Amino acid sequence: MTVIIGMDPHKRSATIEIIDHTGKKLAVGRYSTDKSGYTEMLTAGKRFTDRIWAVEGCSGIGRHLAHRLVHDGETVLDVPAKLSAQVRVFATGNGRKTDPVDAHSVAMAALYSPNLLRVEPDPDLLLLGMLADRRDELGRTRTETVNRLHRFLLDLFPGGAKKFLSAKQARTLIATVKPRDALGKTRRRLAVELISDLESIDRKINAADKELQQLVIDRGSTLMDLHGIGPSSAARRLADTGDIHRFRNRDRFASWNGTAPLDASSGDQQRHRLSRAGNRRKAAGKTSMESMRSLKRRLSNVLYTRMLADQRRRETASPGGHSGTTLTSSATGLTPHTDPSEKPLPGPATNQANPTPTAVS
């Protein structure tokens, strides 16, 4: 008999609930995520020979535990946080959250949701994701540094400096001012320090972009051939998407990335809006927002087609490659009155006990 071990993960602790195929609670416990606590949790799970771990948010807060479990030979399913939240509300009638309640919701979501994603970390994609995160952090740090620099330059120069300022331009500008008072000298000194910081950040960004570019190329991706997609964007899309085969078609991909339309009709007014989780042409009588939604959906289709072609090419070139499709863990209902390229998922999932999990990267 297969049991499901639902987990509500945190950085330093994790709460699990073990249920059988009928949803009956068999055990519950809270463990630390250090070495000893993790070992205790794993031992508690291994009391049951036939087991599946269901971890909430395996691409986020639950990633560190999910990957440790997979490394130790365990079968792990990724339960989206929105799915477990829906189960919790339906089960309790309110949004009350406690760790045991969340662990129970995760376990029940895994029990009754077919085709949840099985966690199988791809080291190359994990590396891309980690470096893409670092590149994003450098970008945010650069923006913060430039903003602080602008505040000093506004005090040193009437009207301040231009909005888009490079480190070289800032250094040329600061060389033209020689304050005589202590306040002015301090402002200039701090501005020079910020310029040095900006130069260092720019060097790191350039190095990060070069590294990401080579990794994306080595992956066999042609995303950077698309206008507007650089090394960082390509790496981010590859890392977040994983195996493109897990999306049955472009509609499911659009639903996952938030560009599939949601029905927002009321009475006689028939309209759709962009999914909050994630805009067609005005010539067709659409509003500006509807046009933007349509454009985003078309871009999603372009990305899906390109990534699917790249993946198939990799599989053909690699003897260890595999083909076929896998399913995502969630579904939305049919959206009426949409054009073919705007349709979201083809239909709702059926309520049945979870079958053998589908493996994806």
mmCIF file of C-alpha atoms in Angstrom:
data_model
loop_
_atom_site.group_PDB
_atom_site.id
_atom_site.type_symbol
_atom_site.label_atom_id
_atom_site.label_comp_id
_atom_site.label_asym_id
_atom_site.label_seq_id
_atom_site.Cartn_x
_atom_site.Cartn_y
_atom_site.Cartn_z
ATOM 1 C CA MET A 1 0.000 0.000 0.000
ATOM 2 C CA THR A 2 1.437 3.330 -1.071
ATOM 3 C CA VAL A 3 1.480 6.094 1.515
ATOM 4 C CA ILE A 4 1.869 9.782 0.793
ATOM 5 C CA ILE A 5 4.071 11.919 2.991
ATOM 6 C CA GLY A 6 2.900 15.521 2.720
ATOM 7 C CA MET A 7 5.451 18.129 3.712
ATOM 8 C CA ASP A 8 5.129 21.788 4.662
ATOM 9 C CA PRO A 9 8.761 22.956 4.294
ATOM 10 C CA HIS A 10 10.530 25.913 5.828
ATOM 11 C CA LYS A 11 14.167 26.967 5.975
ATOM 12 C CA ARG A 12 14.899 25.484 9.382
ATOM 13 C CA SER A 13 11.992 23.116 9.943
ATOM 14 C CA ALA A 14 9.583 20.845 8.118
ATOM 15 C CA THR A 15 6.254 19.379 9.187
ATOM 16 C CA ILE A 16 5.078 16.121 7.622
ATOM 17 C CA GLU A 17 1.852 14.142 7.645
ATOM 18 C CA ILE A 18 1.668 10.571 6.374
ATOM 19 C CA ILE A 19 -1.643 9.345 4.929
ATOM 20 C CA ASP A 20 -2.753 6.134 3.255
ATOM 21 C CA HIS A 21 -4.632 5.749 -0.052
ATOM 22 C CA THR A 22 -7.938 6.588 1.669
ATOM 23 C CA GLY A 23 -6.635 9.803 3.213
ATOM 24 C CA LYS A 24 -6.399 8.341 6.719
ATOM 25 C CA LYS A 25 -3.758 9.987 8.856
ATOM 26 C CA LEU A 26 -1.032 7.551 9.876
ATOM 27 C CA ALA A 27 1.574 9.825 11.428
ATOM 28 C CA VAL A 28 2.540 13.451 11.845
ATOM 29 C CA GLY A 29 5.744 15.144 12.980
ATOM 30 C CA ARG A 30 7.845 18.279 12.941
ATOM 31 C CA TYR A 31 11.591 18.095 12.278
ATOM 32 C CA SER A 32 14.501 20.474 11.964
ATOM 33 C CA THR A 33 16.237 20.660 8.599
ATOM 34 C CA ASP A 34 19.745 20.215 9.947
ATOM 35 C CA LYS A 35 21.521 16.889 9.470
ATOM 36 C CA SER A 36 20.092 15.149 12.515
ATOM 37 C CA GLY A 37 16.564 16.456 12.018
ATOM 38 C CA TYR A 38 16.537 15.466 8.360
ATOM 39 C CA THR A 39 17.776 11.986 9.259
ATOM 40 C CA GLU A 40 14.969 11.592 11.811
ATOM 41 C CA MET A 41 12.379 12.690 9.238
ATOM 42 C CA LEU A 42 13.739 10.307 6.619
ATOM 43 C CA THR A 43 13.699 7.473 9.142
ATOM 44 C CA ALA A 44 10.062 8.240 9.965
ATOM 45 C CA GLY A 45 9.192 8.014 6.290
ATOM 46 C CA LYS A 46 11.115 4.792 5.748
ATOM 47 C CA ARG A 47 8.842 3.005 8.211
ATOM 48 C CA PHE A 48 6.592 2.602 5.166
ATOM 49 C CA THR A 49 8.122 0.564 2.364
ATOM 50 C CA ASP A 50 5.940 1.915 -0.462
ATOM 51 C CA ARG A 51 6.006 5.696 -0.074
ATOM 52 C CA ILE A 52 5.857 8.944 -2.047
ATOM 53 C CA TRP A 53 6.929 12.307 -0.682
ATOM 54 C CA ALA A 54 4.766 15.306 -1.633
ATOM 55 C CA VAL A 55 6.615 18.556 -1.017
ATOM 56 C CA GLU A 56 5.088 22.004 -1.418
ATOM 57 C CA GLY A 57 6.990 24.466 -3.609
ATOM 58 C CA CYS A 58 9.872 22.346 -4.903
ATOM 59 C CA SER A 59 11.047 25.227 -7.075
ATOM 60 C CA GLY A 60 11.070 27.575 -4.091
ATOM 61 C CA ILE A 61 11.181 27.124 -0.343
ATOM 62 C CA GLY A 62 10.884 23.352 -0.610
ATOM 63 C CA ARG A 63 13.709 22.898 -3.101
ATOM 64 C CA HIS A 64 16.500 22.190 -0.621
ATOM 65 C CA LEU A 65 14.571 19.360 1.066
ATOM 66 C CA ALA A 66 13.137 17.942 -2.157
ATOM 67 C CA HIS A 67 16.594 17.656 -3.702
ATOM 68 C CA ARG A 68 18.033 16.052 -0.573
ATOM 69 C CA LEU A 69 15.280 13.445 -0.659
ATOM 70 C CA VAL A 70 15.838 12.729 -4.354
ATOM 71 C CA HIS A 71 19.569 12.410 -3.705
ATOM 72 C CA ASP A 72 18.766 9.770 -1.098
ATOM 73 C CA GLY A 73 16.715 7.762 -3.603
ATOM 74 C CA GLU A 74 13.256 8.933 -2.555
ATOM 75 C CA THR A 75 10.343 9.622 -4.928
ATOM 76 C CA VAL A 76 9.261 13.248 -4.596
ATOM 77 C CA LEU A 77 6.274 15.037 -6.139
ATOM 78 C CA ASP A 78 6.066 18.820 -6.463
ATOM 79 C CA VAL A 79 2.803 20.203 -5.067
ATOM 80 C CA PRO A 80 2.137 23.818 -6.175
ATOM 81 C CA ALA A 81 1.394 26.140 -3.269
ATOM 82 C CA LYS A 82 -1.832 27.339 -4.918
ATOM 83 C CA LEU A 83 -3.109 23.787 -5.169
ATOM 84 C CA SER A 84 -2.489 22.969 -1.516
ATOM 85 C CA ALA A 85 -4.020 26.324 -0.521
ATOM 86 C CA GLN A 86 -7.216 25.423 -2.407
ATOM 87 C CA VAL A 87 -7.377 22.063 -0.669
ATOM 88 C CA ARG A 88 -6.905 23.734 2.698
ATOM 89 C CA VAL A 89 -9.739 26.216 2.110
ATOM 90 C CA PHE A 90 -12.122 23.548 0.833
ATOM 91 C CA ALA A 91 -11.291 21.237 3.725
ATOM 92 C CA THR A 92 -11.558 23.748 6.558
ATOM 93 C CA GLY A 93 -13.864 26.380 5.087
ATOM 94 C CA ASN A 94 -11.365 29.108 5.859
ATOM 95 C CA GLY A 95 -7.793 30.126 5.175
ATOM 96 C CA ARG A 96 -6.506 29.149 8.611
ATOM 97 C CA LYS A 97 -2.850 28.154 8.360
ATOM 98 C CA THR A 98 -0.787 26.039 10.687
ATOM 99 C CA ASP A 99 2.100 23.764 9.766
ATOM 100 C CA PRO A 100 0.163 20.535 10.453
ATOM 101 C CA VAL A 101 -2.849 21.823 8.480
ATOM 102 C CA ASP A 102 -0.565 22.759 5.590
ATOM 103 C CA ALA A 103 1.160 19.362 5.624
ATOM 104 C CA HIS A 104 -2.251 17.664 5.559
ATOM 105 C CA SER A 105 -3.357 19.856 2.631
ATOM 106 C CA VAL A 106 -0.195 18.995 0.688
ATOM 107 C CA ALA A 107 -0.723 15.286 1.254
ATOM 108 C CA MET A 108 -4.387 15.423 0.210
ATOM 109 C CA ALA A 109 -3.547 17.499 -2.867
ATOM 110 C CA ALA A 110 -1.055 14.830 -3.921
ATOM 111 C CA LEU A 111 -3.574 12.056 -3.264
ATOM 112 C CA TYR A 112 -6.312 13.454 -5.475
ATOM 113 C CA SER A 113 -4.317 15.341 -8.145
ATOM 114 C CA PRO A 114 -3.095 13.172 -11.019
ATOM 115 C CA ASN A 115 0.033 13.926 -12.975
ATOM 116 C CA LEU A 116 1.898 16.010 -10.423
ATOM 117 C CA LEU A 117 5.491 16.636 -11.417
ATOM 118 C CA ARG A 118 8.099 14.253 -10.155
ATOM 119 C CA VAL A 119 11.220 16.039 -8.988
ATOM 120 C CA GLU A 120 14.341 14.968 -10.863
ATOM 121 C CA PRO A 121 16.974 17.712 -10.601
ATOM 122 C CA ASP A 122 18.961 18.485 -13.736
ATOM 123 C CA PRO A 123 22.432 19.690 -12.608
ATOM 124 C CA ASP A 124 22.878 21.822 -15.743
ATOM 125 C CA LEU A 125 19.563 23.590 -15.205
ATOM 126 C CA LEU A 126 20.263 24.034 -11.501
ATOM 127 C CA LEU A 127 23.553 25.687 -12.420
ATOM 128 C CA LEU A 128 21.796 27.964 -14.932
ATOM 129 C CA GLY A 129 19.194 28.912 -12.346
ATOM 130 C CA MET A 130 21.770 29.668 -9.676
ATOM 131 C CA LEU A 131 23.830 31.878 -12.021
ATOM 132 C CA ALA A 132 20.689 33.576 -13.351
ATOM 133 C CA ASP A 133 19.712 34.400 -9.773
ATOM 134 C CA ARG A 134 23.161 35.883 -9.211
ATOM 135 C CA ARG A 135 22.860 37.935 -12.424
ATOM 136 C CA ASP A 136 19.477 39.265 -11.286
ATOM 137 C CA GLU A 137 20.941 40.230 -7.926
ATOM 138 C CA LEU A 138 23.772 42.110 -9.633
ATOM 139 C CA GLY A 139 21.230 43.971 -11.757
ATOM 140 C CA ARG A 140 19.259 45.042 -8.712
ATOM 141 C CA THR A 141 22.431 46.064 -6.881
ATOM 142 C CA ARG A 142 23.510 48.159 -9.869
ATOM 143 C CA THR A 143 20.164 49.979 -9.921
ATOM 144 C CA GLU A 144 20.388 50.710 -6.206
ATOM 145 C CA THR A 145 23.979 51.979 -6.578
ATOM 146 C CA VAL A 146 23.076 54.271 -9.484
ATOM 147 C CA ASN A 147 20.126 55.668 -7.520
ATOM 148 C CA ARG A 148 22.349 56.498 -4.545
ATOM 149 C CA LEU A 149 24.912 58.065 -6.875
ATOM 150 C CA HIS A 150 22.242 60.263 -8.456
ATOM 151 C CA ARG A 151 21.288 61.639 -5.042
ATOM 152 C CA PHE A 152 24.863 62.833 -4.432
ATOM 153 C CA LEU A 153 25.246 64.202 -7.967
ATOM 154 C CA LEU A 154 22.040 66.211 -7.562
ATOM 155 C CA ASP A 155 23.637 68.019 -4.628
ATOM 156 C CA LEU A 156 26.937 68.486 -6.456
ATOM 157 C CA PHE A 157 25.538 69.601 -9.841
ATOM 158 C CA PRO A 158 22.513 71.843 -10.486
ATOM 159 C CA GLY A 159 19.852 69.599 -12.014
ATOM 160 C CA GLY A 160 21.914 66.472 -11.363
ATOM 161 C CA ALA A 161 23.137 64.008 -13.978
ATOM 162 C CA LYS A 162 21.223 62.387 -16.837
ATOM 163 C CA LYS A 163 18.970 59.450 -15.978
ATOM 164 C CA PHE A 164 20.895 56.673 -17.717
ATOM 165 C CA LEU A 165 24.396 57.103 -16.384
ATOM 166 C CA SER A 166 27.389 54.845 -16.963
ATOM 167 C CA ALA A 167 30.312 54.600 -14.561
ATOM 168 C CA LYS A 168 32.623 56.205 -17.145
ATOM 169 C CA GLN A 169 30.258 59.156 -17.638
ATOM 170 C CA ALA A 170 29.896 59.590 -13.888
ATOM 171 C CA ARG A 171 33.664 59.607 -13.374
ATOM 172 C CA THR A 172 34.119 62.208 -16.120
ATOM 173 C CA LEU A 173 31.411 64.342 -14.537
ATOM 174 C CA ILE A 174 32.724 64.119 -10.978
ATOM 175 C CA ALA A 175 36.196 65.184 -12.142
ATOM 176 C CA THR A 176 34.803 68.621 -13.063
ATOM 177 C CA VAL A 177 33.737 69.538 -9.540
ATOM 178 C CA LYS A 178 36.105 70.530 -6.694
ATOM 179 C CA PRO A 179 34.120 71.530 -3.598
ATOM 180 C CA ARG A 180 35.920 73.597 -0.966
ATOM 181 C CA ASP A 181 33.718 73.027 2.074
ATOM 182 C CA ALA A 182 33.766 69.876 4.215
ATOM 183 C CA LEU A 183 30.179 68.927 3.307
ATOM 184 C CA GLY A 184 30.857 69.192 -0.408
ATOM 185 C CA LYS A 185 34.143 67.289 -0.152
ATOM 186 C CA THR A 186 32.424 64.470 1.725
ATOM 187 C CA ARG A 187 29.650 64.285 -0.888
ATOM 188 C CA ARG A 188 32.243 64.075 -3.652
ATOM 189 C CA ARG A 189 34.230 61.393 -1.840
ATOM 190 C CA LEU A 190 31.152 59.244 -1.294
ATOM 191 C CA ALA A 191 30.138 59.736 -4.927
ATOM 192 C CA VAL A 192 33.589 58.584 -6.076
ATOM 193 C CA GLU A 193 33.269 55.484 -3.881
ATOM 194 C CA LEU A 194 29.893 54.710 -5.464
ATOM 195 C CA ILE A 195 31.395 55.108 -8.933
ATOM 196 C CA SER A 196 34.093 52.591 -8.007
ATOM 197 C CA ASP A 197 31.383 50.241 -6.722
ATOM 198 C CA LEU A 198 29.490 50.703 -9.992
ATOM 199 C CA GLU A 199 32.585 49.846 -12.041
ATOM 200 C CA SER A 200 33.091 46.682 -10.010
ATOM 201 C CA ILE A 201 29.443 45.661 -10.431
ATOM 202 C CA ASP A 202 29.636 46.251 -14.194
ATOM 203 C CA ARG A 203 32.678 43.968 -14.438
ATOM 204 C CA LYS A 204 30.829 41.245 -12.543
ATOM 205 C CA ILE A 205 27.747 41.662 -14.766
ATOM 206 C CA ASN A 206 29.835 41.361 -17.925
ATOM 207 C CA ALA A 207 31.541 38.244 -16.587
ATOM 208 C CA ALA A 208 28.205 36.741 -15.546
ATOM 209 C CA ASP A 209 26.676 37.419 -18.983
ATOM 210 C CA LYS A 210 29.610 35.753 -20.734
ATOM 211 C CA GLU A 211 29.368 32.696 -18.507
ATOM 212 C CA LEU A 212 25.605 32.421 -18.967
ATOM 213 C CA GLN A 213 25.919 32.886 -22.723
ATOM 214 C CA GLN A 214 28.346 29.992 -23.012
ATOM 215 C CA LEU A 215 26.226 27.743 -20.791
ATOM 216 C CA VAL A 216 23.079 28.485 -22.818
ATOM 217 C CA ILE A 217 24.946 27.702 -26.045
ATOM 218 C CA ASP A 218 26.381 24.505 -24.557
ATOM 219 C CA ARG A 219 22.820 23.526 -23.618
ATOM 220 C CA GLY A 220 21.949 23.653 -27.320
ATOM 221 C CA SER A 221 19.433 26.465 -26.865
ATOM 222 C CA THR A 222 18.755 29.024 -29.605
ATOM 223 C CA LEU A 223 16.657 31.306 -27.412
ATOM 224 C CA MET A 224 19.252 34.073 -27.694
ATOM 225 C CA ASP A 225 18.579 34.162 -31.447
ATOM 226 C CA LEU A 226 15.175 35.651 -30.618
ATOM 227 C CA HIS A 227 15.036 39.447 -30.499
ATOM 228 C CA GLY A 228 15.076 40.796 -26.945
ATOM 229 C CA ILE A 229 16.388 37.668 -25.223
ATOM 230 C CA GLY A 230 19.896 37.886 -23.818
ATOM 231 C CA PRO A 231 21.984 35.401 -21.828
ATOM 232 C CA SER A 232 20.302 36.133 -18.512
ATOM 233 C CA SER A 233 16.750 35.918 -19.903
ATOM 234 C CA ALA A 234 17.521 32.725 -21.804
ATOM 235 C CA ALA A 235 19.072 31.095 -18.748
ATOM 236 C CA ARG A 236 16.139 32.104 -16.572
ATOM 237 C CA ARG A 237 13.595 30.637 -19.019
ATOM 238 C CA LEU A 238 15.502 27.397 -19.367
ATOM 239 C CA ALA A 239 15.992 26.971 -15.624
ATOM 240 C CA ASP A 240 12.391 27.785 -14.714
ATOM 241 C CA THR A 241 10.830 25.719 -17.500
ATOM 242 C CA GLY A 242 12.892 22.569 -17.081
ATOM 243 C CA ASP A 243 11.894 19.814 -19.477
ATOM 244 C CA ILE A 244 9.634 21.419 -22.092
ATOM 245 C CA HIS A 245 8.068 17.991 -22.685
ATOM 246 C CA ARG A 246 6.226 18.326 -19.395
ATOM 247 C CA PHE A 247 3.849 20.688 -21.216
ATOM 248 C CA ARG A 248 1.553 18.730 -23.508
ATOM 249 C CA ASN A 249 1.131 21.702 -25.853
ATOM 250 C CA ARG A 250 1.563 25.456 -26.078
ATOM 251 C CA ASP A 251 -1.765 26.009 -24.295
ATOM 252 C CA ARG A 252 -0.517 24.294 -21.162
ATOM 253 C CA PHE A 253 2.756 26.218 -21.398
ATOM 254 C CA ALA A 254 0.789 29.496 -21.602
ATOM 255 C CA SER A 255 -1.315 28.514 -18.608
ATOM 256 C CA TRP A 256 1.835 27.792 -16.613
ATOM 257 C CA ASN A 257 3.584 31.057 -17.511
ATOM 258 C CA GLY A 258 0.477 33.183 -16.920
ATOM 259 C CA THR A 259 -0.323 34.274 -20.495
ATOM 260 C CA ALA A 260 -3.430 32.121 -20.991
ATOM 261 C CA PRO A 261 -6.608 34.221 -20.704
ATOM 262 C CA LEU A 262 -8.931 33.911 -17.757
ATOM 263 C CA ASP A 263 -12.673 34.305 -18.255
ATOM 264 C CA ALA A 264 -13.761 37.611 -16.693
ATOM 265 C CA SER A 265 -17.231 37.754 -18.253
ATOM 266 C CA SER A 266 -20.147 39.242 -16.350
ATOM 267 C CA GLY A 267 -23.734 39.162 -17.550
ATOM 268 C CA ASP A 268 -23.855 39.998 -21.250
ATOM 269 C CA GLN A 269 -20.287 41.288 -21.245
ATOM 270 C CA GLN A 270 -17.907 38.661 -22.613
ATOM 271 C CA ARG A 271 -14.261 39.382 -21.957
ATOM 272 C CA HIS A 272 -11.027 37.763 -20.760
ATOM 273 C CA ARG A 273 -8.109 39.090 -18.815
ATOM 274 C CA LEU A 274 -4.474 38.153 -18.372
ATOM 275 C CA SER A 275 -3.827 35.671 -15.629
ATOM 276 C CA ARG A 276 -2.572 37.378 -12.496
ATOM 277 C CA ALA A 277 -0.073 34.572 -12.228
ATOM 278 C CA GLY A 278 1.708 35.779 -15.165
ATOM 279 C CA ASN A 279 -2.245 40.942 -23.712
ATOM 280 C CA ARG A 280 -4.720 40.709 -29.473
ATOM 281 C CA ARG A 281 -4.925 43.371 -31.868
ATOM 282 C CA LYS A 282 -7.062 46.511 -31.646
ATOM 283 C CA ALA A 283 -8.036 45.933 -35.282
ATOM 284 C CA ALA A 284 -10.066 42.987 -34.024
ATOM 285 C CA GLY A 285 -12.033 45.287 -31.730
ATOM 286 C CA LYS A 286 -9.990 44.548 -28.643
ATOM 287 C CA THR A 287 -9.045 46.971 -25.889
ATOM 288 C CA SER A 288 -5.457 48.008 -25.170
ATOM 289 C CA MET A 289 -5.146 45.488 -22.332
ATOM 290 C CA GLU A 290 -6.671 42.745 -24.456
ATOM 291 C CA SER A 291 -4.188 43.559 -27.193
ATOM 292 C CA MET A 292 -1.306 43.353 -24.743
ATOM 293 C CA ARG A 293 -2.613 40.048 -23.443
ATOM 294 C CA SER A 294 -2.768 38.695 -26.979
ATOM 295 C CA LEU A 295 0.790 39.841 -27.675
ATOM 296 C CA LYS A 296 2.117 38.153 -24.550
ATOM 297 C CA ARG A 297 0.339 34.951 -25.520
ATOM 298 C CA ARG A 298 1.902 35.044 -29.005
ATOM 299 C CA LEU A 299 5.339 35.539 -27.448
ATOM 300 C CA SER A 300 4.642 32.546 -25.217
ATOM 301 C CA ASN A 301 3.860 30.482 -28.332
ATOM 302 C CA VAL A 302 7.132 31.567 -29.946
ATOM 303 C CA LEU A 303 9.100 30.565 -26.852
ATOM 304 C CA TYR A 304 7.350 27.200 -26.619
ATOM 305 C CA THR A 305 7.989 26.384 -30.273
ATOM 306 C CA ARG A 306 11.651 27.355 -30.071
ATOM 307 C CA MET A 307 12.295 25.495 -26.811
ATOM 308 C CA LEU A 308 10.520 22.391 -28.076
ATOM 309 C CA ALA A 309 12.617 22.388 -31.265
ATOM 310 C CA ASP A 310 15.825 22.845 -29.264
ATOM 311 C CA GLN A 311 14.912 19.985 -26.924
ATOM 312 C CA ARG A 312 14.115 17.625 -29.790
ATOM 313 C CA ARG A 313 17.405 18.510 -31.442
ATOM 314 C CA ARG A 314 19.266 17.736 -28.206
ATOM 315 C CA GLU A 315 17.508 14.400 -27.877
ATOM 316 C CA THR A 316 18.346 13.474 -31.449
ATOM 317 C CA ALA A 317 21.992 14.387 -30.965
ATOM 318 C CA SER A 318 22.357 12.661 -27.586
ATOM 319 C CA PRO A 319 22.188 8.865 -27.290
ATOM 320 C CA GLY A 320 20.853 9.258 -23.773
ATOM 321 C CA GLY A 321 18.011 11.509 -24.828
ATOM 322 C CA HIS A 322 14.387 10.528 -24.546
ATOM 323 C CA SER A 323 11.222 11.658 -26.222
ATOM 324 C CA GLY A 324 7.600 11.762 -25.219
ATOM 325 C CA THR A 325 5.369 14.080 -23.233
ATOM 326 C CA THR A 326 4.524 14.526 -19.628
ATOM 327 C CA LEU A 327 1.685 16.373 -17.938
ATOM 328 C CA THR A 328 1.632 19.331 -15.613
ATOM 329 C CA SER A 329 0.202 19.117 -12.138
ATOM 330 C CA SER A 330 -2.648 21.557 -12.553
ATOM 331 C CA ALA A 331 -5.343 22.398 -15.044
ATOM 332 C CA THR A 332 -7.825 25.140 -15.740
ATOM 333 C CA GLY A 333 -11.255 24.882 -17.221
ATOM 334 C CA LEU A 334 -12.137 25.610 -20.815
ATOM 335 C CA THR A 335 -12.256 29.285 -21.718
ATOM 336 C CA PRO A 336 -15.191 30.086 -24.062
ATOM 337 C CA HIS A 337 -15.109 32.565 -26.912
ATOM 338 C CA THR A 338 -11.356 32.573 -27.395
ATOM 339 C CA ASP A 339 -9.380 32.343 -30.579
ATOM 340 C CA PRO A 340 -7.406 29.118 -31.116
ATOM 341 C CA SER A 341 -4.074 30.594 -30.107
ATOM 342 C CA GLU A 342 -5.522 31.976 -26.874
ATOM 343 C CA LYS A 343 -7.017 28.809 -25.417
ATOM 344 C CA PRO A 344 -5.594 27.702 -22.070
ATOM 345 C CA LEU A 345 -5.497 24.109 -20.929
ATOM 346 C CA PRO A 346 -7.687 21.649 -22.870
ATOM 347 C CA GLY A 347 -9.773 20.635 -19.892
ATOM 348 C CA PRO A 348 -9.964 19.985 -16.155
ATOM 349 C CA ALA A 349 -8.173 17.116 -14.516
ATOM 350 C CA THR A 350 -10.171 14.183 -13.225
ATOM 351 C CA ASN A 351 -10.454 13.476 -9.527
ATOM 352 C CA GLN A 352 -8.846 10.137 -8.869
ATOM 353 C CA ALA A 353 -6.136 8.652 -6.735
ATOM 354 C CA ASN A 354 -2.699 9.680 -7.885
ATOM 355 C CA PRO A 355 -1.260 7.221 -10.435
ATOM 356 C CA THR A 356 2.380 6.413 -10.928
ATOM 357 C CA PRO A 357 4.039 9.850 -10.959
ATOM 358 C CA THR A 358 5.309 11.291 -14.216
ATOM 359 C CA ALA A 359 9.044 11.977 -14.246
ATOM 360 C CA VAL A 360 10.295 15.319 -15.430
ATOM 361 C CA SER A 361 13.482 17.283 -15.042
#
